[in-house]
Structures are given as structure tokens and as C-alpha cells.
PDB file of C-alpha atoms in Angstrom:
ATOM      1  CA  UNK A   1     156.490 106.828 140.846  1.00  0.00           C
ATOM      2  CA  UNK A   2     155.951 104.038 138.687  1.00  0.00           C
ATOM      3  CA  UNK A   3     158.913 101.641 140.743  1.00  0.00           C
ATOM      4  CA  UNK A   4     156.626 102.599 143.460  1.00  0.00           C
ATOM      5  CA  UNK A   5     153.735 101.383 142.163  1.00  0.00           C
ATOM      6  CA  UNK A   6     155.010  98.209 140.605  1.00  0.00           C
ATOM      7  CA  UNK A   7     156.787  97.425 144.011  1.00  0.00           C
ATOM      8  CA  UNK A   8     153.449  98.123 145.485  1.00  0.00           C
ATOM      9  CA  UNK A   9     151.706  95.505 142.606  1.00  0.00           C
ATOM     10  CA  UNK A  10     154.210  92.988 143.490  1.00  0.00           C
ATOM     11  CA  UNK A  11     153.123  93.326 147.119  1.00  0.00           C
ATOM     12  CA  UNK A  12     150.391  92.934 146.889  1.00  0.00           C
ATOM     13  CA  UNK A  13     150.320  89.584 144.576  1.00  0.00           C
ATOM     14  CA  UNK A  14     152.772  88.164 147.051  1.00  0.00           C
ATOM     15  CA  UNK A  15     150.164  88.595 149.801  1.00  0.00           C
ATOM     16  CA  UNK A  16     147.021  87.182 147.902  1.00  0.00           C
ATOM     17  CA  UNK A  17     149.314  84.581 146.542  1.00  0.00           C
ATOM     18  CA  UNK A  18     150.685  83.650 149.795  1.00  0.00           C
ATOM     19  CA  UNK A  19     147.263  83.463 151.583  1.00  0.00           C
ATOM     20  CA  UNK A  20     145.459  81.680 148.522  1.00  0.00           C
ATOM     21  CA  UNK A  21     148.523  79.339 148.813  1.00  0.00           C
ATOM     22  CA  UNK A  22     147.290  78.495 152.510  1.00  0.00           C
ATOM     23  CA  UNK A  23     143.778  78.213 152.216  1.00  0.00           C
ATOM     24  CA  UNK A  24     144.716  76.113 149.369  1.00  0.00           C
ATOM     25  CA  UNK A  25     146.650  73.821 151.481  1.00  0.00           C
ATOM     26  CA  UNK A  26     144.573  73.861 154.689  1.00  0.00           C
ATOM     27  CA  UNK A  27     142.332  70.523 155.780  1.00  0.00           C
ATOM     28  CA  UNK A  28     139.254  72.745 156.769  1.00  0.00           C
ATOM     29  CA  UNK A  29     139.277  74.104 153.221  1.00  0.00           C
ATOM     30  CA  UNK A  30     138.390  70.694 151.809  1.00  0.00           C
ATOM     31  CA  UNK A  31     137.463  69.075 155.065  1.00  0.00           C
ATOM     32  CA  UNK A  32     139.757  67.423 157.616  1.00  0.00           C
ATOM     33  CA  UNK A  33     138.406  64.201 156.436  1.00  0.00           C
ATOM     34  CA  UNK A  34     139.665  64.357 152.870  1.00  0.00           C
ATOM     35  CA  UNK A  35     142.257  61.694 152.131  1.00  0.00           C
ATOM     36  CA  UNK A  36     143.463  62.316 148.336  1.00  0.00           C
ATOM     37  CA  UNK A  37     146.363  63.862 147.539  1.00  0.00           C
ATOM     38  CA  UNK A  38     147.145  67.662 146.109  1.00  0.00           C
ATOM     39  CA  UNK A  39     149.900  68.424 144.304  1.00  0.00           C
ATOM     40  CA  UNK A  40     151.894  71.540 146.027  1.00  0.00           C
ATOM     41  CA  UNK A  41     153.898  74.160 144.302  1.00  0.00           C
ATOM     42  CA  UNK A  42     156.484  76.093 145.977  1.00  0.00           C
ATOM     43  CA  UNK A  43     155.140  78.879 147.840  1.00  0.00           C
ATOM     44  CA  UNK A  44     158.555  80.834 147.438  1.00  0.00           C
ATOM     45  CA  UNK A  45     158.271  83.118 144.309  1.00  0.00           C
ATOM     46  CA  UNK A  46     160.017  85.756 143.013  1.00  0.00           C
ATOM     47  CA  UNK A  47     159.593  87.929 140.133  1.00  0.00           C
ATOM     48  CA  UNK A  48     161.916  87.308 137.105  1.00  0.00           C
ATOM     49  CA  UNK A  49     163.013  90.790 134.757  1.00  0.00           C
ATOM     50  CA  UNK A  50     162.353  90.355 131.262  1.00  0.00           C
ATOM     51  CA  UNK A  51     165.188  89.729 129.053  1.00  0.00           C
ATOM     52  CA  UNK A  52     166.467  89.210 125.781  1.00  0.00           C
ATOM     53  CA  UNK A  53     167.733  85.937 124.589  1.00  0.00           C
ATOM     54  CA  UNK A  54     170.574  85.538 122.460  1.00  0.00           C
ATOM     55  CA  UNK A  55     168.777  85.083 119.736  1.00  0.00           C
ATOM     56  CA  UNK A  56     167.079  88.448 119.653  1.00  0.00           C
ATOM     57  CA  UNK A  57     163.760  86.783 121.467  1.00  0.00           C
ATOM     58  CA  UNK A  58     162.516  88.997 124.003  1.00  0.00           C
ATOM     59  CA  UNK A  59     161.228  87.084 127.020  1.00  0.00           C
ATOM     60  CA  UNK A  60     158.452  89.126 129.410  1.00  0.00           C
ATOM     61  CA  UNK A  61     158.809  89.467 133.246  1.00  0.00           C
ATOM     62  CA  UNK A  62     157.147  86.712 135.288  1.00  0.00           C
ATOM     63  CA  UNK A  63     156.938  84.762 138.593  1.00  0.00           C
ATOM     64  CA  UNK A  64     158.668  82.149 138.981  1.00  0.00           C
ATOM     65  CA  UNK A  65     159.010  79.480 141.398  1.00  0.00           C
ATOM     66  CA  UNK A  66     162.683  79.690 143.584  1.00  0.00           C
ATOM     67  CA  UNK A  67     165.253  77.337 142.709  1.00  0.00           C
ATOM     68  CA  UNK A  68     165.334  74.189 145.562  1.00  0.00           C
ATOM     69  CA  UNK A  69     167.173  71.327 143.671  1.00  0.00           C
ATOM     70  CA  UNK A  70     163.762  69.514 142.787  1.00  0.00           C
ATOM     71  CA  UNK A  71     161.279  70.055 139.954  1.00  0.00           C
ATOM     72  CA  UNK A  72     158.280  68.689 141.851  1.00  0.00           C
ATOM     73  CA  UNK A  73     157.215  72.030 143.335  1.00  0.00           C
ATOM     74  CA  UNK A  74     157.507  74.166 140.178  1.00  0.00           C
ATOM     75  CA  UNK A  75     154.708  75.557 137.896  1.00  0.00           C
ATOM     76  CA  UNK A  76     155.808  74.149 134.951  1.00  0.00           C
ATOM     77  CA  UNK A  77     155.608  70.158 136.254  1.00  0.00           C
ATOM     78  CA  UNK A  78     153.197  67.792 135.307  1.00  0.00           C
ATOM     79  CA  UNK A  79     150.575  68.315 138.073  1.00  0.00           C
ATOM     80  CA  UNK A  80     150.998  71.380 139.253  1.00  0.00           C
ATOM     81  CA  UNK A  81     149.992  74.954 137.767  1.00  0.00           C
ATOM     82  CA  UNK A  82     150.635  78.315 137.990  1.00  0.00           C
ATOM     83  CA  UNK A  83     148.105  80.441 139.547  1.00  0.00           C
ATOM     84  CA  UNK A  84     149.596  83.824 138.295  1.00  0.00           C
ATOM     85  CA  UNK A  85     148.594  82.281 134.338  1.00  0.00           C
ATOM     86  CA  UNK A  86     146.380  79.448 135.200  1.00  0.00           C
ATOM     87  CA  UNK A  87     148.310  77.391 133.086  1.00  0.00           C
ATOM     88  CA  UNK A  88     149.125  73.824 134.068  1.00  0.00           C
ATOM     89  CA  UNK A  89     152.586  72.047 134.044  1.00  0.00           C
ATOM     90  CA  UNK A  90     153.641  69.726 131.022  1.00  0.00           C
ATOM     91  CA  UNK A  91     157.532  68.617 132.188  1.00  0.00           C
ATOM     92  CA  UNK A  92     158.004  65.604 133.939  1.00  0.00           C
ATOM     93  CA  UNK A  93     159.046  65.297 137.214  1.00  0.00           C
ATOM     94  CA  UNK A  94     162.589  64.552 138.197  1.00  0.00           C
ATOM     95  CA  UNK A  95     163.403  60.470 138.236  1.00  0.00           C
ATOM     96  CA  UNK A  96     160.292  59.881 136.790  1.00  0.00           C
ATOM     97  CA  UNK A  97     159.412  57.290 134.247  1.00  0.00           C
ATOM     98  CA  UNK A  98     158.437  60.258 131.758  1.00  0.00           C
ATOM     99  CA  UNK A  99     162.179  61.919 132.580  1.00  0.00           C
ATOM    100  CA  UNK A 100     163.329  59.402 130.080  1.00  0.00           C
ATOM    101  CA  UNK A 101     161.439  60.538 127.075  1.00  0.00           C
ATOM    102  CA  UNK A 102     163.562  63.757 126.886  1.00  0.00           C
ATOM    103  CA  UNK A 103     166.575  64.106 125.034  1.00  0.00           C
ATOM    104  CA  UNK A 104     165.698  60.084 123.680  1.00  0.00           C
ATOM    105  CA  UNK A 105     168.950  58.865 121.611  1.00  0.00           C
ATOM    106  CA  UNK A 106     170.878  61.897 122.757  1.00  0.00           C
ATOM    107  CA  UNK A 107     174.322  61.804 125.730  1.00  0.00           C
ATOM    108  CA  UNK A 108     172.730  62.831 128.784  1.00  0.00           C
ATOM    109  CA  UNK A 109     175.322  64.966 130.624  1.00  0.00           C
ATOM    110  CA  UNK A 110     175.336  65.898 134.524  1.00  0.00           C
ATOM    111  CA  UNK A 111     176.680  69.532 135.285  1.00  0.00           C
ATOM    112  CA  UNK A 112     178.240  70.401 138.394  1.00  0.00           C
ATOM    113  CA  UNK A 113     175.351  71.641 140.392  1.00  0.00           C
ATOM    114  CA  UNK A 114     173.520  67.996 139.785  1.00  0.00           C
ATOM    115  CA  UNK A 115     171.179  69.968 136.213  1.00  0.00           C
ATOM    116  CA  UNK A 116     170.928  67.020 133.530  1.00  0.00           C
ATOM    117  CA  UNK A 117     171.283  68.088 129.647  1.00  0.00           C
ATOM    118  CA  UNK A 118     172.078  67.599 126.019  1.00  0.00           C
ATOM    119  CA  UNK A 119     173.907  69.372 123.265  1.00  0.00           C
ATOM    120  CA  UNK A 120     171.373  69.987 121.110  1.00  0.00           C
ATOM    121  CA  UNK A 121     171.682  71.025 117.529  1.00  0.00           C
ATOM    122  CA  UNK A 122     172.685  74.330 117.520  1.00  0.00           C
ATOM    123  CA  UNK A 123     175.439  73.454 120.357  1.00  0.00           C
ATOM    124  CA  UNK A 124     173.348  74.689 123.245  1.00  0.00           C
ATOM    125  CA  UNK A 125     172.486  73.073 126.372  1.00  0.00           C
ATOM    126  CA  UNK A 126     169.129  71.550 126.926  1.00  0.00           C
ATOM    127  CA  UNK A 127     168.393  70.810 130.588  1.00  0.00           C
ATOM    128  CA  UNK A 128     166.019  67.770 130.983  1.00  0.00           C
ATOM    129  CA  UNK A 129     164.130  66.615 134.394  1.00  0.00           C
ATOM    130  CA  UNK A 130     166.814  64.678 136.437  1.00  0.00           C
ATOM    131  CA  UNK A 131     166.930  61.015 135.700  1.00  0.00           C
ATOM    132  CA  UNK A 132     168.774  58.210 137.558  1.00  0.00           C
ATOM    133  CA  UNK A 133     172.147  57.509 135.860  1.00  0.00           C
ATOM    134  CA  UNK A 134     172.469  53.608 134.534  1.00  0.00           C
ATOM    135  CA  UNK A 135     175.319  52.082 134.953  1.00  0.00           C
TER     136      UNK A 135
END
């Protein structure tokens, strides 16, 4: 009973998101005259499961945006926010002047899906916004 209900939840956020999403986005919502520019988020969402992390942190189900090989769309980017937490993004967007302030002094390494990171301290990966390689 309770998958039901959750499934029925999730529904139902999907639905309110998707039409917020549009009214958001339409010109008679702020007027077919209006000229400035909104940022967008991706309108495909799923939910994420909570996990555990390897280092014993538990991590709490949440929406997330779908992977489309860009970080302009996603909640967490500079200019956009999240309307399931109302919080607003803080990474920089890929090939951005602010791209370069992450990971400064460290290797910047490209994987094989195009995801840019370092080794940090403890060994582990740590995936930056995309940046144009310098040669």
C-alpha cells in the first residue's frame, strides 16, 4: 500500500511540476512582449533512491534532473534552481569562465564519456564543470 501511494506522490509531483514548468516557460505568462532572458532547467526528472556512500553517509531520495551531456539545464547550476527545494544553483556552467576556478593547481583529467575531474586527496574523483582543454 505504501509503493502505491508513493508511486501515486510521485505522480502527482511530475504533473504539477510538468505544468508549472510550462506556464513557467510560456510568453503569455510574462507577456509576449517580454524580451529578457530565463534561465531553463530540464523538464526531464526522475526520482533518485537514497543511498549510502562509501563512507557510511547516508544520502536521502530526491529529484534530479536527467543526464543530457550539459550542465546548463540542471538544478544545481548557477542560474537555475530547483523547484522541488527552492534552492538555487551554485556550480558553474560548463566552458564557462567560472569552470576554471575548480580543481585550481590540480591535473584536470577527461573520462571517456567527455566528465572532467581530479584526484583529490583521498584518491577519489572529483568531477568539475567541463572546461575547454588548452593546448
Amino acid at each position: 500500500m505504501k509503493k502505491i501511494l508513493f508511486a501515486f506522490a510521485l505522480s502527482c509531483i511530475g504533473f504539477i511540476s510538468t505544468n508549472a514548468q510550462s506556464l513557467y516557460n510560456s510568453n503569455s505568462y510574462f507577456g509576449s512582449s517580454s524580451s529578457t532572458s530565463i534561465s531553463s532547467t530540464n523538464s526531464s526528472v526522475r526520482y533518485q533512491q537514497g543511498y549510502t556512500r562509501k563512507d557510511g553517509t547516508y544520502v536521502n531520495g530526491h529529484m534530479k534532473t536527467r543526464s543530457n551531456n550539459t550542465n546548463h539545464d540542471n538544478f544545481s547550476t548557477i542560474g537555475n534552481s530547483n523547484p522541488y527545494t527552492g534552492s538555487t544553483g551554485s556550480v558553474a556552467k560548463d566552458y564557462s569562465v567560472g569552470a576554471y576556478n575548480y580543481g585550481s593547481g590540480k591535473t584536470i583529467h577527461t573520462g571517456s564519456r567527455g566528465g572532467q575531474y581530479y584526484i583529490n586527496g583521498n584518491g577519489n574523483k572529483t568531477y568539475v564543470p567541463k572546461r575547454r582543454t588548452r593546448y
